[in-house]
Amino acid sequence: MSHRLYSVKQRFYCLVILLLLIGIAPNAAAVRRILLVGDSWTQWPWDMGSFQSVLNYNFGTDTYQVEGSYTALGGTTAASWASNAVPPEGTFPSPPGHTNMPSLDRITWSLNTWPTIDIIHLSITGNDMWAWRANWTTEQTQALYDSIQANLQTVVSWIRTNHPHVKILLCGYDYLNITETCTYGMQEFSWDAALLSSTLGLTPGDFNQNRANNQQINQFFAGFGPREISIAQATPRFDFIQNWGNIQYRAGYLNSYGLLWPAQSVPFPGAAPAYNPLPGGDVSWGTPSFYMNKVDGDQRDPIHLSSDGYKLLFDNCLMQYYAGWLLDSTAPVVQSINRVHPSPTDLAEVAFTVTFSEGVRGVDASDFQLNDTAASGAYIVSVSGAEDTAVRTVTVNISGAPDGTLRLDFLDDGSVYDKNWNAIGGEGAGNGNYTSGQSYLI
């Protein structure tokens, strides 16, 4: 795909991000910054150079790079990654000097070899989904979701435990296409696609039948989305990006019949935190067939995107996450902790306004400590303020406090970040402490 296919709107979004971050230059030594980890939706764009092409277009040639030599492993599952399975050595050779290196160990080896990598682009769970059948009950489907979620959580927890400085983006899939690829007589038709559809318990037929089948499998795949969101919402330095309908929105729908609708005619996939809509696009259609990979002549792969399609996938990741993660390395700090009420005071409760240098997330009562002579009988009642904003209000009950002075301190335990997951005060605990706030005289 020529980069001219990027919509004007998306170019504008990326330009806005870059302008907002102007003055924050990428580290010239950051040769490789994004490690591709997972299944064929990392391996194929790694082999095609699709993701690298997007980085080159936006930042200049090789300013930033992706790396997937030993961790972009087509055919792998969340289950195989969770069990640290050994990939087939003949297909996916181990790093130099090693043999039969397990999959998770390859992540550690890559991060040690290229220490400037601090982002993992994660794509797993898709191959686990193939156990599903169209005639399953809701209970069977939910049981499969439970198993996949547990394995995904295991992988994410392992990365967070062993490499806590790394930021992880779980890249959701875009729609499959078993409409055109299963419709006999269309140039996109593939017997492999028809076999896949039949194996899943669907009945290939005419265009409308195949489109109905596509909607059923779309809804099944997208139904796992809330599980991915729940892990992301509970895990620091881990985000999930939804891509259902991304290509439908950004490129329109083009197949061998022609252009069915132009770009921006369907809803854009919902972004964090609300993810509304989920799924995006039109769930009754697949990914446009002309953005699925060619397999033989004009036949199209029902599962894998073309290089053009993977560029649009990665461009969405760049627009929503990677631009900020790559360019912003400034740690947030506490700027001030000021009284809300006059001092001296005889109130039963007082409040402090805590102001950070930028919007932060993860702030709670455990990040604060009461100090000075009146602290012994006082306690924190609440911490209020929206996530990713720069101000918090801390309310303190002083009804049982002795006469004296009361100060609120911020103690950095390594759990507070800005929206780009830069830790307050920098990496590690304690370097973001603030103990110079105003005091109340009680």
Short mmCIF file of C-alpha atoms in Angstrom, two decimals:
data_model
loop_
_atom_site.label_atom_id
_atom_site.label_comp_id
_atom_site.label_asym_id
_atom_site.label_seq_id
_atom_site.Cartn_x
_atom_site.Cartn_y
_atom_site.Cartn_z
CA MET A 1 0.00 0.00 0.00
CA SER A 2 1.19 3.49 -0.77
CA HIS A 3 1.15 5.59 2.35
CA ARG A 4 -1.18 7.88 0.41
CA LEU A 5 -3.89 5.46 1.50
CA TYR A 6 -3.67 6.76 5.06
CA SER A 7 -6.69 8.95 5.47
CA VAL A 8 -6.30 12.67 5.88
CA LYS A 9 -8.03 12.39 9.22
CA GLN A 10 -5.56 9.84 10.54
CA ARG A 11 -2.60 11.90 9.30
CA PHE A 12 -4.10 14.83 11.17
CA TYR A 13 -4.35 12.77 14.39
CA CYS A 14 -0.72 11.72 14.14
CA LEU A 15 0.33 15.29 13.40
CA VAL A 16 -1.53 16.54 16.46
CA ILE A 17 0.27 13.98 18.62
CA LEU A 18 3.62 15.01 17.24
CA LEU A 19 2.88 18.71 17.72
CA LEU A 20 1.77 18.14 21.30
CA LEU A 21 5.04 16.37 21.96
CA ILE A 22 7.22 18.83 20.04
CA GLY A 23 10.50 19.35 21.74
CA ILE A 24 10.62 15.78 23.02
CA ALA A 25 13.18 14.25 20.68
CA PRO A 26 13.61 10.48 20.45
CA ASN A 27 16.77 9.10 21.94
CA ALA A 28 19.21 8.71 19.05
CA ALA A 29 20.56 5.54 20.66
CA ALA A 30 17.12 3.88 20.66
CA VAL A 31 17.82 1.61 17.71
CA ARG A 32 15.12 -0.94 18.52
CA ARG A 33 12.21 0.01 20.66
CA ILE A 34 9.27 -2.33 19.94
CA LEU A 35 9.51 -6.11 20.41
CA LEU A 36 6.96 -8.12 18.44
CA VAL A 37 5.70 -11.03 20.55
CA GLY A 38 3.07 -13.55 19.57
CA ASP A 39 1.45 -15.29 16.65
CA SER A 40 1.25 -14.81 12.88
CA TRP A 41 -0.22 -11.32 13.30
CA THR A 42 3.29 -10.40 14.47
CA GLN A 43 5.25 -12.80 12.28
CA TRP A 44 3.65 -11.83 8.96
CA PRO A 45 4.05 -8.04 9.34
CA TRP A 46 7.59 -8.68 10.66
CA ASP A 47 8.43 -10.67 7.54
CA MET A 48 6.64 -8.16 5.28
CA GLY A 49 8.24 -5.11 6.89
CA SER A 50 4.78 -3.59 7.33
CA PHE A 51 5.15 -2.24 10.85
CA GLN A 52 8.63 -0.90 10.15
CA SER A 53 7.26 0.94 7.12
CA VAL A 54 4.79 2.82 9.32
CA LEU A 55 7.53 3.83 11.76
CA ASN A 56 9.77 4.98 8.90
CA TYR A 57 6.97 7.06 7.40
CA ASN A 58 6.17 8.83 10.66
CA PHE A 59 9.64 9.25 12.20
CA GLY A 60 12.17 8.78 9.42
CA THR A 61 14.04 5.70 8.32
CA ASP A 62 15.10 3.51 11.26
CA THR A 63 14.70 6.25 13.86
CA TYR A 64 12.75 3.57 15.67
CA GLN A 65 12.60 -0.10 14.76
CA VAL A 66 10.56 -3.19 15.44
CA GLU A 67 12.26 -6.47 16.32
CA GLY A 68 10.73 -9.92 15.95
CA SER A 69 13.52 -12.28 14.94
CA TYR A 70 12.94 -14.77 17.77
CA THR A 71 9.59 -13.78 19.29
CA ALA A 72 7.21 -13.34 16.31
CA LEU A 73 6.12 -16.97 16.14
CA GLY A 74 3.28 -17.82 13.80
CA GLY A 75 0.86 -20.48 15.02
CA THR A 76 1.55 -19.96 18.72
CA THR A 77 -1.28 -19.74 21.23
CA ALA A 78 -1.84 -18.06 24.57
CA ALA A 79 -1.66 -21.57 26.02
CA SER A 80 1.74 -22.29 24.47
CA TRP A 81 3.16 -18.98 25.65
CA ALA A 82 1.72 -19.46 29.15
CA SER A 83 3.39 -22.87 29.42
CA ASN A 84 6.69 -21.48 28.04
CA ALA A 85 6.57 -24.07 25.27
CA VAL A 86 9.53 -24.61 22.96
CA PRO A 87 8.76 -23.52 19.39
CA PRO A 88 9.77 -25.95 16.63
CA GLU A 89 13.47 -25.32 16.12
CA GLY A 90 13.32 -25.98 12.40
CA THR A 91 10.67 -23.32 11.84
CA PHE A 92 11.68 -20.82 14.50
CA PRO A 93 15.40 -21.21 15.28
CA SER A 94 16.66 -20.16 18.69
CA PRO A 95 19.00 -17.17 19.06
CA PRO A 96 22.69 -17.72 18.23
CA GLY A 97 24.39 -20.09 20.61
CA HIS A 98 21.11 -21.61 21.83
CA THR A 99 18.95 -24.57 20.91
CA ASN A 100 15.29 -25.23 21.76
CA MET A 101 14.93 -21.96 23.68
CA PRO A 102 11.42 -21.71 25.20
CA SER A 103 9.15 -18.93 24.04
CA LEU A 104 9.15 -16.74 27.18
CA ASP A 105 12.92 -17.10 27.49
CA ARG A 106 13.18 -15.59 24.01
CA ILE A 107 11.58 -12.41 25.36
CA THR A 108 14.21 -12.15 28.07
CA TRP A 109 17.00 -12.87 25.60
CA SER A 110 15.73 -10.16 23.23
CA LEU A 111 15.39 -7.54 25.97
CA ASN A 112 18.90 -8.31 27.22
CA THR A 113 20.33 -8.22 23.70
CA TRP A 114 18.61 -4.94 22.77
CA PRO A 115 18.34 -3.06 26.08
CA THR A 116 16.72 -0.04 24.42
CA ILE A 117 13.54 -2.06 23.83
CA ASP A 118 10.94 -0.94 26.34
CA ILE A 119 7.72 -1.74 24.42
CA ILE A 120 6.18 -5.13 23.67
CA HIS A 121 3.61 -5.41 20.89
CA LEU A 122 1.66 -8.50 21.96
CA SER A 123 -0.64 -10.51 19.67
CA ILE A 124 -1.92 -13.78 21.10
CA THR A 125 -5.26 -15.59 21.75
CA GLY A 126 -6.33 -15.81 18.08
CA ASN A 127 -5.16 -19.37 17.55
CA ASP A 128 -6.78 -20.48 20.81
CA MET A 129 -10.12 -19.40 19.33
CA TRP A 130 -10.09 -22.13 16.67
CA ALA A 131 -11.39 -24.63 19.22
CA TRP A 132 -14.80 -22.92 18.95
CA ARG A 133 -17.64 -24.41 16.93
CA ALA A 134 -20.68 -22.64 15.55
CA ASN A 135 -23.15 -24.91 17.38
CA TRP A 136 -21.66 -24.34 20.82
CA THR A 137 -23.79 -23.27 23.74
CA THR A 138 -23.16 -20.03 25.60
CA GLU A 139 -21.69 -22.07 28.45
CA GLN A 140 -19.18 -23.78 26.15
CA THR A 141 -18.13 -20.46 24.66
CA GLN A 142 -17.69 -18.86 28.06
CA ALA A 143 -15.62 -21.83 29.24
CA LEU A 144 -13.27 -21.35 26.29
CA TYR A 145 -13.06 -17.62 27.06
CA ASP A 146 -12.20 -18.50 30.68
CA SER A 147 -9.34 -20.73 29.61
CA ILE A 148 -7.92 -18.22 27.15
CA GLN A 149 -8.20 -15.38 29.64
CA ALA A 150 -6.32 -17.38 32.28
CA ASN A 151 -3.48 -18.09 29.85
CA LEU A 152 -3.34 -14.49 28.67
CA GLN A 153 -3.18 -13.33 32.29
CA THR A 154 -0.33 -15.75 32.94
CA VAL A 155 1.70 -14.35 30.04
CA VAL A 156 1.06 -10.72 31.00
CA SER A 157 1.86 -11.37 34.67
CA TRP A 158 5.11 -13.11 33.70
CA ILE A 159 6.23 -10.13 31.61
CA ARG A 160 5.23 -7.65 34.32
CA THR A 161 7.07 -9.64 37.02
CA ASN A 162 10.25 -10.30 35.06
CA HIS A 163 10.42 -7.06 33.04
CA PRO A 164 8.46 -4.44 35.02
CA HIS A 165 9.90 -1.46 33.06
CA VAL A 166 8.41 -2.67 29.77
CA LYS A 167 5.15 -1.26 28.41
CA ILE A 168 2.86 -3.84 26.80
CA LEU A 169 0.20 -3.25 24.18
CA LEU A 170 -2.13 -6.16 23.47
CA CYS A 171 -3.04 -5.58 19.84
CA GLY A 172 -6.56 -6.80 19.09
CA TYR A 173 -7.34 -8.44 15.78
CA ASP A 174 -9.37 -6.99 12.95
CA TYR A 175 -12.20 -9.00 11.40
CA LEU A 176 -11.58 -12.21 9.46
CA ASN A 177 -13.07 -12.60 5.99
CA ILE A 178 -15.09 -15.71 5.21
CA THR A 179 -17.50 -13.85 2.94
CA GLU A 180 -15.79 -13.26 -0.38
CA THR A 181 -13.16 -15.91 0.33
CA CYS A 182 -15.89 -18.56 0.69
CA THR A 183 -18.14 -17.43 -2.18
CA TYR A 184 -17.53 -19.69 -5.16
CA GLY A 185 -17.21 -17.68 -8.35
CA MET A 186 -15.69 -14.59 -6.77
CA GLN A 187 -12.04 -14.00 -7.58
CA GLU A 188 -11.21 -13.98 -3.86
CA PHE A 189 -12.60 -17.51 -3.38
CA SER A 190 -10.26 -20.02 -1.72
CA TRP A 191 -10.93 -23.69 -1.01
CA ASP A 192 -8.86 -23.32 2.15
CA ALA A 193 -11.24 -20.62 3.35
CA ALA A 194 -14.27 -22.77 2.62
CA LEU A 195 -12.64 -25.66 4.50
CA LEU A 196 -11.93 -23.40 7.49
CA SER A 197 -15.56 -22.27 7.54
CA SER A 198 -16.79 -25.86 7.38
CA THR A 199 -14.39 -26.98 10.11
CA LEU A 200 -15.84 -24.35 12.43
CA GLY A 201 -19.29 -25.80 11.86
CA LEU A 202 -20.47 -23.13 9.44
CA THR A 203 -22.05 -23.93 6.09
CA PRO A 204 -20.47 -22.10 3.15
CA GLY A 205 -22.99 -20.98 0.57
CA ASP A 206 -23.82 -17.93 -1.50
CA PHE A 207 -22.59 -14.43 -0.69
CA ASN A 208 -25.38 -13.67 1.79
CA GLN A 209 -24.97 -17.00 3.59
CA ASN A 210 -21.24 -16.48 3.89
CA ARG A 211 -21.76 -12.97 5.15
CA ALA A 212 -24.06 -14.33 7.88
CA ASN A 213 -21.34 -16.83 8.78
CA ASN A 214 -18.82 -13.99 8.92
CA GLN A 215 -21.02 -12.09 11.33
CA GLN A 216 -21.29 -15.12 13.62
CA ILE A 217 -17.53 -15.62 13.83
CA ASN A 218 -16.97 -11.86 14.18
CA GLN A 219 -19.27 -11.76 17.18
CA PHE A 220 -17.52 -14.77 18.73
CA PHE A 221 -14.04 -13.24 18.38
CA ALA A 222 -15.18 -9.80 19.53
CA GLY A 223 -16.96 -11.40 22.49
CA PHE A 224 -13.58 -12.00 24.09
CA GLY A 225 -12.86 -8.26 24.05
CA PRO A 226 -14.31 -7.51 27.52
CA ARG A 227 -11.94 -10.12 28.99
CA GLU A 228 -8.95 -8.36 27.43
CA ILE A 229 -10.21 -5.00 28.65
CA SER A 230 -10.61 -6.29 32.21
CA ILE A 231 -6.97 -7.44 32.31
CA ALA A 232 -5.79 -4.12 30.91
CA GLN A 233 -7.81 -2.09 33.42
CA ALA A 234 -6.27 -4.03 36.32
CA THR A 235 -2.65 -4.11 35.12
CA PRO A 236 -0.15 -1.24 35.12
CA ARG A 237 1.88 -0.72 31.94
CA PHE A 238 -0.48 -2.93 29.99
CA ASP A 239 -3.06 -1.66 27.50
CA PHE A 240 -5.45 -3.25 25.04
CA ILE A 241 -6.31 -1.69 21.68
CA GLN A 242 -9.46 -2.74 19.86
CA ASN A 243 -9.16 -3.09 16.08
CA TRP A 244 -12.50 -4.62 15.09
CA GLY A 245 -13.61 -2.58 12.07
CA ASN A 246 -10.41 -0.52 11.88
CA ILE A 247 -9.87 -1.20 8.17
CA GLN A 248 -13.56 -0.90 7.34
CA TYR A 249 -13.50 2.58 8.85
CA ARG A 250 -10.19 3.79 7.46
CA ALA A 251 -10.30 2.33 3.94
CA GLY A 252 -13.98 1.68 3.26
CA TYR A 253 -15.10 -1.67 1.88
CA LEU A 254 -13.53 -2.75 -1.40
CA ASN A 255 -13.86 -6.17 -2.99
CA SER A 256 -13.92 -7.58 -6.53
CA TYR A 257 -17.48 -6.29 -6.96
CA GLY A 258 -16.22 -2.76 -6.37
CA LEU A 259 -16.42 -0.19 -3.57
CA LEU A 260 -19.33 -0.99 -1.27
CA TRP A 261 -18.80 2.05 0.96
CA PRO A 262 -16.15 4.76 1.31
CA ALA A 263 -13.83 5.41 4.24
CA GLN A 264 -15.34 6.70 7.50
CA SER A 265 -18.80 5.32 6.71
CA VAL A 266 -18.92 2.98 9.72
CA PRO A 267 -18.05 3.58 13.40
CA PHE A 268 -14.41 3.70 14.40
CA PRO A 269 -13.47 0.95 16.91
CA GLY A 270 -14.04 2.25 20.42
CA ALA A 271 -10.90 3.34 22.27
CA ALA A 272 -10.01 3.12 25.97
CA PRO A 273 -11.37 3.59 28.52
CA ALA A 274 -14.98 3.08 27.35
CA TYR A 275 -14.25 1.07 24.17
CA ASN A 276 -17.53 2.24 22.70
CA PRO A 277 -18.48 0.80 20.28
CA LEU A 278 -17.16 -2.72 20.75
CA PRO A 279 -16.94 -4.08 18.16
CA GLY A 280 -16.39 -1.20 15.77
CA GLY A 281 -17.16 -1.03 12.08
CA ASP A 282 -20.04 -3.15 10.77
CA VAL A 283 -19.95 -6.55 12.50
CA SER A 284 -22.04 -8.09 9.71
CA TRP A 285 -19.08 -7.75 7.34
CA GLY A 286 -15.51 -8.94 7.53
CA THR A 287 -12.33 -7.05 6.75
CA PRO A 288 -12.53 -5.83 3.13
CA SER A 289 -11.23 -8.66 0.96
CA PHE A 290 -8.75 -6.42 -0.85
CA TYR A 291 -6.96 -5.94 2.49
CA MET A 292 -6.61 -9.69 3.07
CA ASN A 293 -3.39 -11.32 1.90
CA LYS A 294 -3.20 -12.80 -1.59
CA VAL A 295 -2.43 -16.52 -1.50
CA ASP A 296 -2.68 -17.76 -5.10
CA GLY A 297 -3.43 -15.41 -7.96
CA ASP A 298 -6.37 -13.32 -6.80
CA GLN A 299 -7.42 -15.71 -4.02
CA ARG A 300 -7.42 -14.17 -0.57
CA ASP A 301 -6.45 -15.52 2.84
CA PRO A 302 -9.46 -15.54 5.20
CA ILE A 303 -7.30 -14.95 8.30
CA HIS A 304 -4.26 -12.82 7.52
CA LEU A 305 -4.14 -9.22 6.34
CA SER A 306 -2.11 -8.00 3.42
CA SER A 307 0.87 -5.76 4.08
CA ASP A 308 -1.46 -2.81 3.44
CA GLY A 309 -3.85 -4.15 6.08
CA TYR A 310 -1.10 -4.64 8.65
CA LYS A 311 0.08 -1.09 8.04
CA LEU A 312 -3.36 0.21 8.94
CA LEU A 313 -3.42 -2.02 12.02
CA PHE A 314 -0.07 -0.74 13.26
CA ASP A 315 -0.93 2.84 12.36
CA ASN A 316 -3.86 2.61 14.76
CA CYS A 317 -1.49 1.38 17.49
CA LEU A 318 0.87 4.26 16.71
CA MET A 319 -1.91 6.85 16.75
CA GLN A 320 -3.39 5.73 20.08
CA TYR A 321 -0.31 4.52 21.99
CA TYR A 322 3.11 4.21 20.39
CA ALA A 323 3.60 7.85 19.42
CA GLY A 324 3.28 8.84 23.07
CA TRP A 325 5.24 5.89 24.38
CA LEU A 326 8.13 6.49 22.00
CA LEU A 327 8.36 10.25 22.32
CA ASP A 328 7.43 10.97 25.93
CA SER A 329 10.06 9.99 28.48
CA THR A 330 9.39 12.79 30.99
CA ALA A 331 8.51 11.52 34.44
CA PRO A 332 5.66 13.25 36.28
CA VAL A 333 6.35 14.85 39.66
CA VAL A 334 4.35 16.32 42.54
CA GLN A 335 4.41 20.10 42.19
CA SER A 336 2.60 21.10 45.38
CA ILE A 337 0.44 19.94 48.27
CA ASN A 338 -1.63 22.87 49.56
CA ARG A 339 -4.29 23.38 52.19
CA VAL A 340 -7.90 23.72 51.05
CA HIS A 341 -9.15 25.26 54.32
CA PRO A 342 -7.80 28.12 56.43
CA SER A 343 -5.27 27.39 59.17
CA PRO A 344 -5.52 27.31 62.19
CA THR A 345 -8.66 25.14 62.05
CA ASP A 346 -11.10 23.44 64.42
CA LEU A 347 -12.92 21.49 61.67
CA ALA A 348 -13.51 17.76 62.00
CA GLU A 349 -12.20 17.20 58.48
CA VAL A 350 -9.72 19.12 56.35
CA ALA A 351 -8.53 18.66 52.79
CA PHE A 352 -5.35 19.03 50.78
CA THR A 353 -5.02 19.73 47.07
CA VAL A 354 -2.25 17.69 45.47
CA THR A 355 -1.06 19.01 42.12
CA PHE A 356 1.07 16.94 39.75
CA SER A 357 3.09 18.19 36.79
CA GLU A 358 0.73 16.36 34.41
CA GLY A 359 -2.16 13.94 34.46
CA VAL A 360 -1.43 10.78 36.45
CA ARG A 361 -3.05 7.44 37.16
CA GLY A 362 -2.92 4.94 40.02
CA VAL A 363 -3.12 7.45 42.89
CA ASP A 364 -4.80 6.18 46.06
CA ALA A 365 -4.63 6.61 49.82
CA SER A 366 -1.63 4.29 50.13
CA ASP A 367 0.48 6.88 48.29
CA PHE A 368 0.11 9.41 51.12
CA GLN A 369 1.29 9.68 54.71
CA LEU A 370 0.28 12.08 57.47
CA ASN A 371 3.16 13.66 59.38
CA ASP A 372 4.00 16.12 62.17
CA THR A 373 2.76 16.40 65.73
CA ALA A 374 -0.98 16.06 65.00
CA ALA A 375 -0.68 13.02 62.76
CA SER A 376 -1.24 10.34 65.40
CA GLY A 377 -5.00 10.81 65.68
CA ALA A 378 -5.72 11.75 62.07
CA TYR A 379 -6.50 9.48 59.15
CA ILE A 380 -7.14 9.78 55.43
CA VAL A 381 -10.81 9.52 54.53
CA SER A 382 -10.68 9.69 50.74
CA VAL A 383 -8.70 10.59 47.65
CA SER A 384 -10.75 12.08 44.84
CA GLY A 385 -9.94 13.10 41.29
CA ALA A 386 -10.25 11.47 37.89
CA GLU A 387 -7.59 9.20 36.41
CA ASP A 388 -5.18 10.90 33.99
CA THR A 389 -5.80 14.33 35.50
CA ALA A 390 -3.26 16.44 37.37
CA VAL A 391 -5.14 17.27 40.60
CA ARG A 392 -6.26 15.13 43.54
CA THR A 393 -8.09 16.16 46.69
CA VAL A 394 -7.19 14.28 49.85
CA THR A 395 -9.67 14.52 52.71
CA VAL A 396 -8.40 13.90 56.25
CA ASN A 397 -10.37 13.31 59.45
CA ILE A 398 -8.76 15.21 62.35
CA SER A 399 -11.52 14.86 64.95
CA GLY A 400 -9.27 12.65 67.11
CA ALA A 401 -6.01 14.44 66.40
CA PRO A 402 -4.10 16.22 69.19
CA ASP A 403 -3.20 19.89 68.98
CA GLY A 404 -0.25 20.50 66.74
CA THR A 405 0.64 20.63 63.06
CA LEU A 406 -0.44 18.25 60.31
CA ARG A 407 1.27 17.80 56.94
CA LEU A 408 0.38 15.48 54.07
CA ASP A 409 3.33 13.83 52.27
CA PHE A 410 3.38 11.92 49.00
CA LEU A 411 5.36 8.67 49.17
CA ASP A 412 6.42 7.15 45.86
CA ASP A 413 5.92 3.38 45.97
CA GLY A 414 6.29 2.95 42.22
CA SER A 415 2.55 2.66 41.49
CA VAL A 416 1.81 6.09 40.00
CA TYR A 417 2.31 6.83 36.28
CA ASP A 418 1.40 9.32 33.60
CA LYS A 419 -0.77 8.27 30.65
CA ASN A 420 2.32 7.06 28.79
CA TRP A 421 3.33 4.86 31.75
CA ASN A 422 6.28 6.99 32.85
CA ALA A 423 6.70 6.35 36.59
CA ILE A 424 6.46 9.31 38.93
CA GLY A 425 9.93 10.63 39.71
CA GLY A 426 11.45 8.03 37.34
CA GLU A 427 11.91 4.28 37.64
CA GLY A 428 12.00 2.88 41.15
CA ALA A 429 10.38 3.74 44.46
CA GLY A 430 11.15 6.81 46.55
CA ASN A 431 12.46 9.17 43.89
CA GLY A 432 9.07 10.83 43.49
CA ASN A 433 8.55 11.57 47.20
CA TYR A 434 7.22 15.01 48.16
CA THR A 435 7.46 16.21 51.75
CA SER A 436 7.36 20.00 51.39
CA GLY A 437 3.64 20.67 51.43
CA GLN A 438 1.67 23.14 53.52
CA SER A 439 0.57 22.20 57.07
CA TYR A 440 -2.53 22.77 59.16
CA LEU A 441 -2.31 24.13 62.69
CA ILE A 442 -4.86 22.21 64.73
#
